[in-house]
Coordinates of C-alpha atoms and ligand atoms in Angstrom, one line a residue:
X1 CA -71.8 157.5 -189.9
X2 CA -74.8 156.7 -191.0
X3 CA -78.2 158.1 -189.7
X4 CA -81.1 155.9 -189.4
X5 CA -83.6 158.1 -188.0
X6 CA -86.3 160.2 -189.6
X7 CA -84.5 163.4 -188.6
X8 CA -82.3 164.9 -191.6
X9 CA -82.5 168.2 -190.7
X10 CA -81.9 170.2 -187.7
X11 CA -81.6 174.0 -186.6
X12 CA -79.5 175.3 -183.1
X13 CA -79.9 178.1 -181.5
X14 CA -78.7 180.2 -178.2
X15 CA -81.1 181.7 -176.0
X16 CA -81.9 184.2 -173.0
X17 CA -78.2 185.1 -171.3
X18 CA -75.1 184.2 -173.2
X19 CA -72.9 181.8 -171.3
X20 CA -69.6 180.7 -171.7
X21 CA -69.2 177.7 -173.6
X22 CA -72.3 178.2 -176.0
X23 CA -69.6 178.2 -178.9
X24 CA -68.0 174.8 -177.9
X25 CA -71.5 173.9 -177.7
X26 CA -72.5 175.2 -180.9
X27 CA -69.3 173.2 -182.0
X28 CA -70.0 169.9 -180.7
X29 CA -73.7 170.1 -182.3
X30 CA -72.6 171.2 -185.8
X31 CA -69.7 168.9 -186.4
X32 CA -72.1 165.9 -184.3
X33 CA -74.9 166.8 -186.7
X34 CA -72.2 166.5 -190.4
X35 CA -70.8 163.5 -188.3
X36 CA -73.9 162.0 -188.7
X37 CA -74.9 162.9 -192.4
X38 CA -77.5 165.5 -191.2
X39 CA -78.5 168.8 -192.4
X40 CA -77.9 171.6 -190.2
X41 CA -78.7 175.2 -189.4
X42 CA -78.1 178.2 -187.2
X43 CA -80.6 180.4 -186.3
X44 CA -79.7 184.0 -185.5
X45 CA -80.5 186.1 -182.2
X46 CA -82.4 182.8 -180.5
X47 CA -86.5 183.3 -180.8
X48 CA -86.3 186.6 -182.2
X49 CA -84.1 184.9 -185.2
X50 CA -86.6 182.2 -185.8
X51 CA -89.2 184.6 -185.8
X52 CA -87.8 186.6 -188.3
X53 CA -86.4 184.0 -190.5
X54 CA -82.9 184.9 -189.7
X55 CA -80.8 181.4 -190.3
X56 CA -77.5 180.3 -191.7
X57 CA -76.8 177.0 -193.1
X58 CA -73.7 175.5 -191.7
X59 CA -71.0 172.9 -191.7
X60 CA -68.3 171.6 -189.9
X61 CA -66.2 174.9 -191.4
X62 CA -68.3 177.1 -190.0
X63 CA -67.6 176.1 -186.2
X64 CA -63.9 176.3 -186.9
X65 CA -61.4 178.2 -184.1
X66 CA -64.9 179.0 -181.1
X67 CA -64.1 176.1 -178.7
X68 CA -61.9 178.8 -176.9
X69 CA -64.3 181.6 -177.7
X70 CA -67.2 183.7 -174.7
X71 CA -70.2 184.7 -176.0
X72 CA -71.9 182.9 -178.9
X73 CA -71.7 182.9 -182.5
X74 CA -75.3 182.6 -183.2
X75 CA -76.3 185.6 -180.7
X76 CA -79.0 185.6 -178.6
X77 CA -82.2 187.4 -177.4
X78 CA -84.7 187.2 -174.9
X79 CA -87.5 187.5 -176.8
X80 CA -91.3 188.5 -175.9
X81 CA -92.9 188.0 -179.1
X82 CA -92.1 184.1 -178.9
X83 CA -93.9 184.4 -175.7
X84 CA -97.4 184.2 -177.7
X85 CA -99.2 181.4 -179.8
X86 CA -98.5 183.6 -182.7
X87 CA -95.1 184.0 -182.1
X88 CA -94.8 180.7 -181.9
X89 CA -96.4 179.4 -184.8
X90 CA -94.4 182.0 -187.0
X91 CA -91.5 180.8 -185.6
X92 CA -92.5 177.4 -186.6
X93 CA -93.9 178.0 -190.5
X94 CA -89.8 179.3 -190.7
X95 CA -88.6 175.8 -189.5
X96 CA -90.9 173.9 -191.5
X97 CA -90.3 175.9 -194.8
X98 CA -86.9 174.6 -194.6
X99 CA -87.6 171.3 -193.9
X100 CA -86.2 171.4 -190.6
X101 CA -87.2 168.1 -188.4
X102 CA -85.8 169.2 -185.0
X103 CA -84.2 172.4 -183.0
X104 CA -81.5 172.1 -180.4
X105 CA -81.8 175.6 -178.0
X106 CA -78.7 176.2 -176.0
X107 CA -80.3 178.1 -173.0
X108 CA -81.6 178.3 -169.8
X109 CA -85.4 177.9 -167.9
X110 CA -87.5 180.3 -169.7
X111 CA -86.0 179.1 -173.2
X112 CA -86.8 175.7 -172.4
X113 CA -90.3 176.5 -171.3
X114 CA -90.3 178.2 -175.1
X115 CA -89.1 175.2 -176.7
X116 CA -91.2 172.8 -174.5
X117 CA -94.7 175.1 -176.1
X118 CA -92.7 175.1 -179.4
X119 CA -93.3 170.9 -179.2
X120 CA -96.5 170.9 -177.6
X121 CA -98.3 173.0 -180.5
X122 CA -96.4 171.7 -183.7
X123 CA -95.0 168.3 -182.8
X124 CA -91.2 169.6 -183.4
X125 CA -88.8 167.0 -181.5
X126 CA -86.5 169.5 -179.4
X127 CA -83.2 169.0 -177.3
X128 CA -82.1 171.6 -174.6
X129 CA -78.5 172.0 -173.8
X130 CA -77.9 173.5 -170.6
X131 CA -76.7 176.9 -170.5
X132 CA -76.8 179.8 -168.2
X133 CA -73.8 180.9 -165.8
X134 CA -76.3 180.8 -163.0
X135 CA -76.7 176.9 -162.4
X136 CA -80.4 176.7 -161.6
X137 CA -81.8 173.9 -163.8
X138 CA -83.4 170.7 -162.2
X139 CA -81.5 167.5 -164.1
X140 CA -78.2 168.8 -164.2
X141 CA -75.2 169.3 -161.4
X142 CA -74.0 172.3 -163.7
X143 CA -75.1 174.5 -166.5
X144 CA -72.4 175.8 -169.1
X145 CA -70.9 178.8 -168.1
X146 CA -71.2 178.4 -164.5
X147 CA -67.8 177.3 -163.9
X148 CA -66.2 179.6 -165.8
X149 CA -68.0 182.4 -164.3
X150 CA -67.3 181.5 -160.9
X151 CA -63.4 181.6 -161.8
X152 CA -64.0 185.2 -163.2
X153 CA -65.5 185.7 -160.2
X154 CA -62.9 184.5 -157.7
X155 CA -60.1 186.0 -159.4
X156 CA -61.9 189.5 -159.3
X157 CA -62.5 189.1 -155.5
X158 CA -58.9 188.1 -154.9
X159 CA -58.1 191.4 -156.2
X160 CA -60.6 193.0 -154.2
X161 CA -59.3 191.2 -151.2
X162 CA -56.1 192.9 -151.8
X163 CA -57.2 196.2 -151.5
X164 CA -59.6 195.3 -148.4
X165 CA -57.0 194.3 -146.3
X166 CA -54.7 197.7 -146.9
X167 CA -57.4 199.7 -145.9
X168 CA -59.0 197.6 -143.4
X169 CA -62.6 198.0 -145.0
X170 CA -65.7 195.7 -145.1
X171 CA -66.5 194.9 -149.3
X172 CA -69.7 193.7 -150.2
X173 CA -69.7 192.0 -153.3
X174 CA -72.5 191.7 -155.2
X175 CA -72.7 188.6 -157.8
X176 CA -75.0 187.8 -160.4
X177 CA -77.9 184.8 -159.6
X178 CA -81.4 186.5 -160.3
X179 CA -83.3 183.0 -158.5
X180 CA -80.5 180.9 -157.1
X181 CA -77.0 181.5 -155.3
X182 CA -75.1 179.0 -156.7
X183 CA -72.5 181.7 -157.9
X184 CA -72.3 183.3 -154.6
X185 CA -72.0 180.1 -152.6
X186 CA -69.0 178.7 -154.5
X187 CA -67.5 182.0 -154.8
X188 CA -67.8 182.9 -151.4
X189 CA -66.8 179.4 -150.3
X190 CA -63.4 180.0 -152.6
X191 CA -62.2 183.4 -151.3
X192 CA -63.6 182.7 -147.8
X193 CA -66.1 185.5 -147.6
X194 CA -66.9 186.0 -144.4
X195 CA -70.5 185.5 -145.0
X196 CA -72.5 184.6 -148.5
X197 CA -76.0 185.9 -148.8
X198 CA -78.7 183.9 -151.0
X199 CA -82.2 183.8 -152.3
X200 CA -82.1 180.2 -150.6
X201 CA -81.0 181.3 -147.1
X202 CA -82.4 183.8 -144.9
X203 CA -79.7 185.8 -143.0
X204 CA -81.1 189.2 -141.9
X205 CA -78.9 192.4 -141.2
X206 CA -79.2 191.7 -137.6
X207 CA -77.8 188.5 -138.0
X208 CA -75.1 189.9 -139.8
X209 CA -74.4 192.7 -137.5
X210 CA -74.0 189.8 -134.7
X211 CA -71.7 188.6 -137.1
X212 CA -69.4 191.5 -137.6
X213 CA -69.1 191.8 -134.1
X214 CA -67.6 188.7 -133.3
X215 CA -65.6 189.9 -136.5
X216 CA -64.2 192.6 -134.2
X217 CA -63.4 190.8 -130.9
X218 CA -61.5 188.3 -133.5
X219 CA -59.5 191.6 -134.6
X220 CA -60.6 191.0 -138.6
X221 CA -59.2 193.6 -139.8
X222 CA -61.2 193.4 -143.5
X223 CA -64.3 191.2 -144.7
X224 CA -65.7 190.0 -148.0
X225 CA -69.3 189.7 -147.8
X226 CA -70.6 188.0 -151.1
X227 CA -73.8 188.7 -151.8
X228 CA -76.0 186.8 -154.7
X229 CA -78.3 189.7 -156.3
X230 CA -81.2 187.6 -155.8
X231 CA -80.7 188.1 -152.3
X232 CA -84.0 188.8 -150.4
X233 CA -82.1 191.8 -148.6
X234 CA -82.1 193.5 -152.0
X235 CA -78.7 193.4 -153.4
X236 CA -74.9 194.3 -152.5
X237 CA -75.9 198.2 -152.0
X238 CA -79.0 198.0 -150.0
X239 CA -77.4 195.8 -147.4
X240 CA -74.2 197.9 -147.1
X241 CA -76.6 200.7 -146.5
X242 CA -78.9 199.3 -143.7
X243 CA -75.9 197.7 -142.1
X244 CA -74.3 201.0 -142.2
X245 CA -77.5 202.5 -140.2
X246 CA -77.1 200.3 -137.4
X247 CA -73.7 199.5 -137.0
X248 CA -70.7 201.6 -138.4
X249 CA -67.5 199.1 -137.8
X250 CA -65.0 199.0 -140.8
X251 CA -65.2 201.3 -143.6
X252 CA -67.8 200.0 -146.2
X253 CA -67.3 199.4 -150.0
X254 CA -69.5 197.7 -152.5
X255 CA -68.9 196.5 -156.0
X256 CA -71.4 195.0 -158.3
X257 CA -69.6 192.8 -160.7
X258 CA -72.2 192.6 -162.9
X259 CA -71.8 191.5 -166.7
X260 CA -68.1 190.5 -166.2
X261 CA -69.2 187.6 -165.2
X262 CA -70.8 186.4 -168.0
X263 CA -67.7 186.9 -170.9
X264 CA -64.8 185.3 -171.5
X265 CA -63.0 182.3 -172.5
X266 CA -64.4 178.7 -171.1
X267 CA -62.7 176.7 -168.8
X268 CA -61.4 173.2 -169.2
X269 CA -64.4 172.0 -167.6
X270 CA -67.1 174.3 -170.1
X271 CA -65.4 172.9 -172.9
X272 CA -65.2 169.3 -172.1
X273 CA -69.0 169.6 -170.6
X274 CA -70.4 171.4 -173.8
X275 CA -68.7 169.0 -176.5
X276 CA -70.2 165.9 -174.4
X277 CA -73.5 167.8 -174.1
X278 CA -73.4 168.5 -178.2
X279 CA -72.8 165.3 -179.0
X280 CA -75.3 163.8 -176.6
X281 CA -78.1 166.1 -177.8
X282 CA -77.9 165.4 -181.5
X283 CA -77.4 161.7 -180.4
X284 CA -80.5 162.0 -178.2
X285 CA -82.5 163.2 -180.8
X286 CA -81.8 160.5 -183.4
X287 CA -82.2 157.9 -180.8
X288 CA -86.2 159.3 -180.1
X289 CA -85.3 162.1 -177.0
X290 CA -87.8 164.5 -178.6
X291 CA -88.8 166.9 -175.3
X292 CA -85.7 166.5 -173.7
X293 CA -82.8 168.4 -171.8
X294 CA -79.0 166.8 -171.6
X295 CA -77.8 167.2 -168.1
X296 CA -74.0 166.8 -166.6
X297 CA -75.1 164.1 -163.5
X298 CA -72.3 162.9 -162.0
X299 CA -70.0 163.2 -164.6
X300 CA -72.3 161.0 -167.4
X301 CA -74.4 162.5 -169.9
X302 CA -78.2 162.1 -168.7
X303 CA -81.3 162.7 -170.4
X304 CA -84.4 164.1 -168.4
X305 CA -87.5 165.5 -169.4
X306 CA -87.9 169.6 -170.5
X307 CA -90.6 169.7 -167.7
X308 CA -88.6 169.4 -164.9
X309 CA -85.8 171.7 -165.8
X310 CA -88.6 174.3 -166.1
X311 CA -90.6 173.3 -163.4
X312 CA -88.5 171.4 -161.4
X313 CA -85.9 172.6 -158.6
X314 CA -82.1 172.7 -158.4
X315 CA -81.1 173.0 -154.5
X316 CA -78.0 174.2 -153.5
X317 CA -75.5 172.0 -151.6
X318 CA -76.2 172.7 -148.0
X319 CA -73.0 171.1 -147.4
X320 CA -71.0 174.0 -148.9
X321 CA -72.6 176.5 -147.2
X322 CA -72.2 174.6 -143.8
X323 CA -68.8 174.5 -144.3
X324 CA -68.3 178.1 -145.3
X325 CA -69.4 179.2 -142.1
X326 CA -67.1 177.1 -140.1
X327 CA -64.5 178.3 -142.0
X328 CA -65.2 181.9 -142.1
X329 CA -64.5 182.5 -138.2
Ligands
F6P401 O1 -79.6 184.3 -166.3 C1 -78.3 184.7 -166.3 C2 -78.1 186.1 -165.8 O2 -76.8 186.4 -166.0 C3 -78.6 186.4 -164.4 O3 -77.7 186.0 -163.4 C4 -78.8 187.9 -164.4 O4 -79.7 188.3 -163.5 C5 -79.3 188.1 -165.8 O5 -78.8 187.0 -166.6 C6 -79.0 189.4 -166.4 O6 -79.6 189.5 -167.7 P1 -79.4 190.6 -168.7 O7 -78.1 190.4 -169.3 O8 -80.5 190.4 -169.7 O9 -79.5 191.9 -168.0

């Protein structure tokens, strides 16, 4: 097909946390990019790569067999030195010594805010594709990795829920979600946790103890508490603890799930939503979207501006949480 824009050559790259469905991602934005007679190129290890030069020129070959894959091909960093005007403007000199007329970063908040100064200093064009397991952008309903992550999720607390109910104890699960709960809400809603703890919601330990005790008269005889780390109660441990103080009812367990979350094969729905998103960020970009983010909005492709998914706010969906705690009586 061809390209009629100015852009001949562009450069993708994954950033901050890896998520799952970065690779189908990567896929979708190679092959769109040879699809449409362009040039493209991989950057290594996200800001840190471009910094140090680190790129790989690639084709529709080079994406072969990763739709299924976790993780990314490209690797990724979170990297302080692109944090500076310096940084920056090394990272550009590597971009435009190759020619390279616009970047794609596959990533999250703080790499878009990178890619947003990356634009405002040197004029680049740049596309972000949503990815981070935790779902907090603004312009998006989900982020790439979230869904899968959730499923890892679930299926490790249906285990755990196994083991709670033999002994009768209380778990508390702790889930990843540094700013947001959006993995806590949907997992909690999907194994019926008794109650889900958020950065968005305040539920002290009082309130939980209240809640334990009706527990008791009900005759529960084991609980899943799911708790986001962002929490403001400080995490899965810290609550078990203070809890403990006050009120000693079932035995208490904890497990922090931590960086299981993030590996792993995509789901059907990562896939599907990253090979849209690929194909709509390199067709953004030809058609003039030069400070953009793609976003899954109900269940098109929309463009919005980089600004908001930095600055902007992704609620969570009181709706879920409302129902959670009818159902968790
Ligand atoms: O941003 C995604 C995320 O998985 C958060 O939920 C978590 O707090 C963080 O990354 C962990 O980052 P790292 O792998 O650098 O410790």
């Amino acid at each position: 097909m061809r390209n009629k824009s100015d852009i001949k050559r562009i450069a993708v790259m994954t950033s901050g946390g890896d998520s799952p469905g970065m690779n189908a991602a990567i896929r979708a934005v190679v092959r769109t990019s040879v699809y449409y007679e362009l040039e493209v190129f991989g950057i290594y290890r996200g800001y840190a790569g471009l910094i140090e030069d680190d790129f790989i020129e690639m084709n529709a070959r080079s994406v072969s067999k990763i739709i299924n894959q976790g993780g990314t091909i490209l690797k990724t960093s979170r990297s302080q030195e692109f944090r500076t005007v310096e940084g920056r403007k090394n990272a550009f000199d590597h971009l435009k010594k190759r020619n390279i007329d616009a970047l794609v970063v596959i990533g999250g908040d703080g790499s878009f805010a990178g890619a947003d100064k990356l634009h405002k200093e040197h004029g680049i064009p740049v596309i972000g594709i949503p990815g981070t397991i935790d779902n907090d952008l603004a312009g998006t309903d989900y982020t790439l990795g979230y869904d899968t992550a959730t499923n890892t999720v679930i299926e490790s607390i249906d285990k755990i829920r196994d083991t709670a109910n033999s002994h009768n104890r209380l778990f508390f699960i702790e889930v990843m979600g540094r700013d947001a709960g959006f993995i806590a809400l949907r997992t909690g809603l999907a194994t019926g946790a008794f109650s889900i703890l958020l950065p968005e919601e305040d539920i002290s330990i009082d309130d939980l103890i209240s809640l334990l005790k009706r527990n008791k008269a009900t005759h529960k005889t084991s609980s899943i508490i799911v708790v986001a780390e962002g929490d403001a109660n400080g995490g899965a441990y810290e609550v078990a603890k203070r809890i403990k103080e006050k009120y000693n009812y079932l035995e208490t367990k904890v497990t922090v799930l931590g960086h299981v979350q993030r590996g792993g094969s995509p789901s059907a729905f990562d896939r599907v939503m990253a090979s849209r998103m690929g194909v709509k960020a390199i067709e953004g970009l030809l058609a003039g979207y030069d400070q953009h983010m793609v976003g899954f909005v109900s269940d098109t492709i929309q463009y919005s501006k980089l600004s908001n998914a930095i600055t902007g706010s992704h609620p969570i969906n009181e709706e879920l949480l409302r129902i959670s705690k009818i159902l968790s009586i």
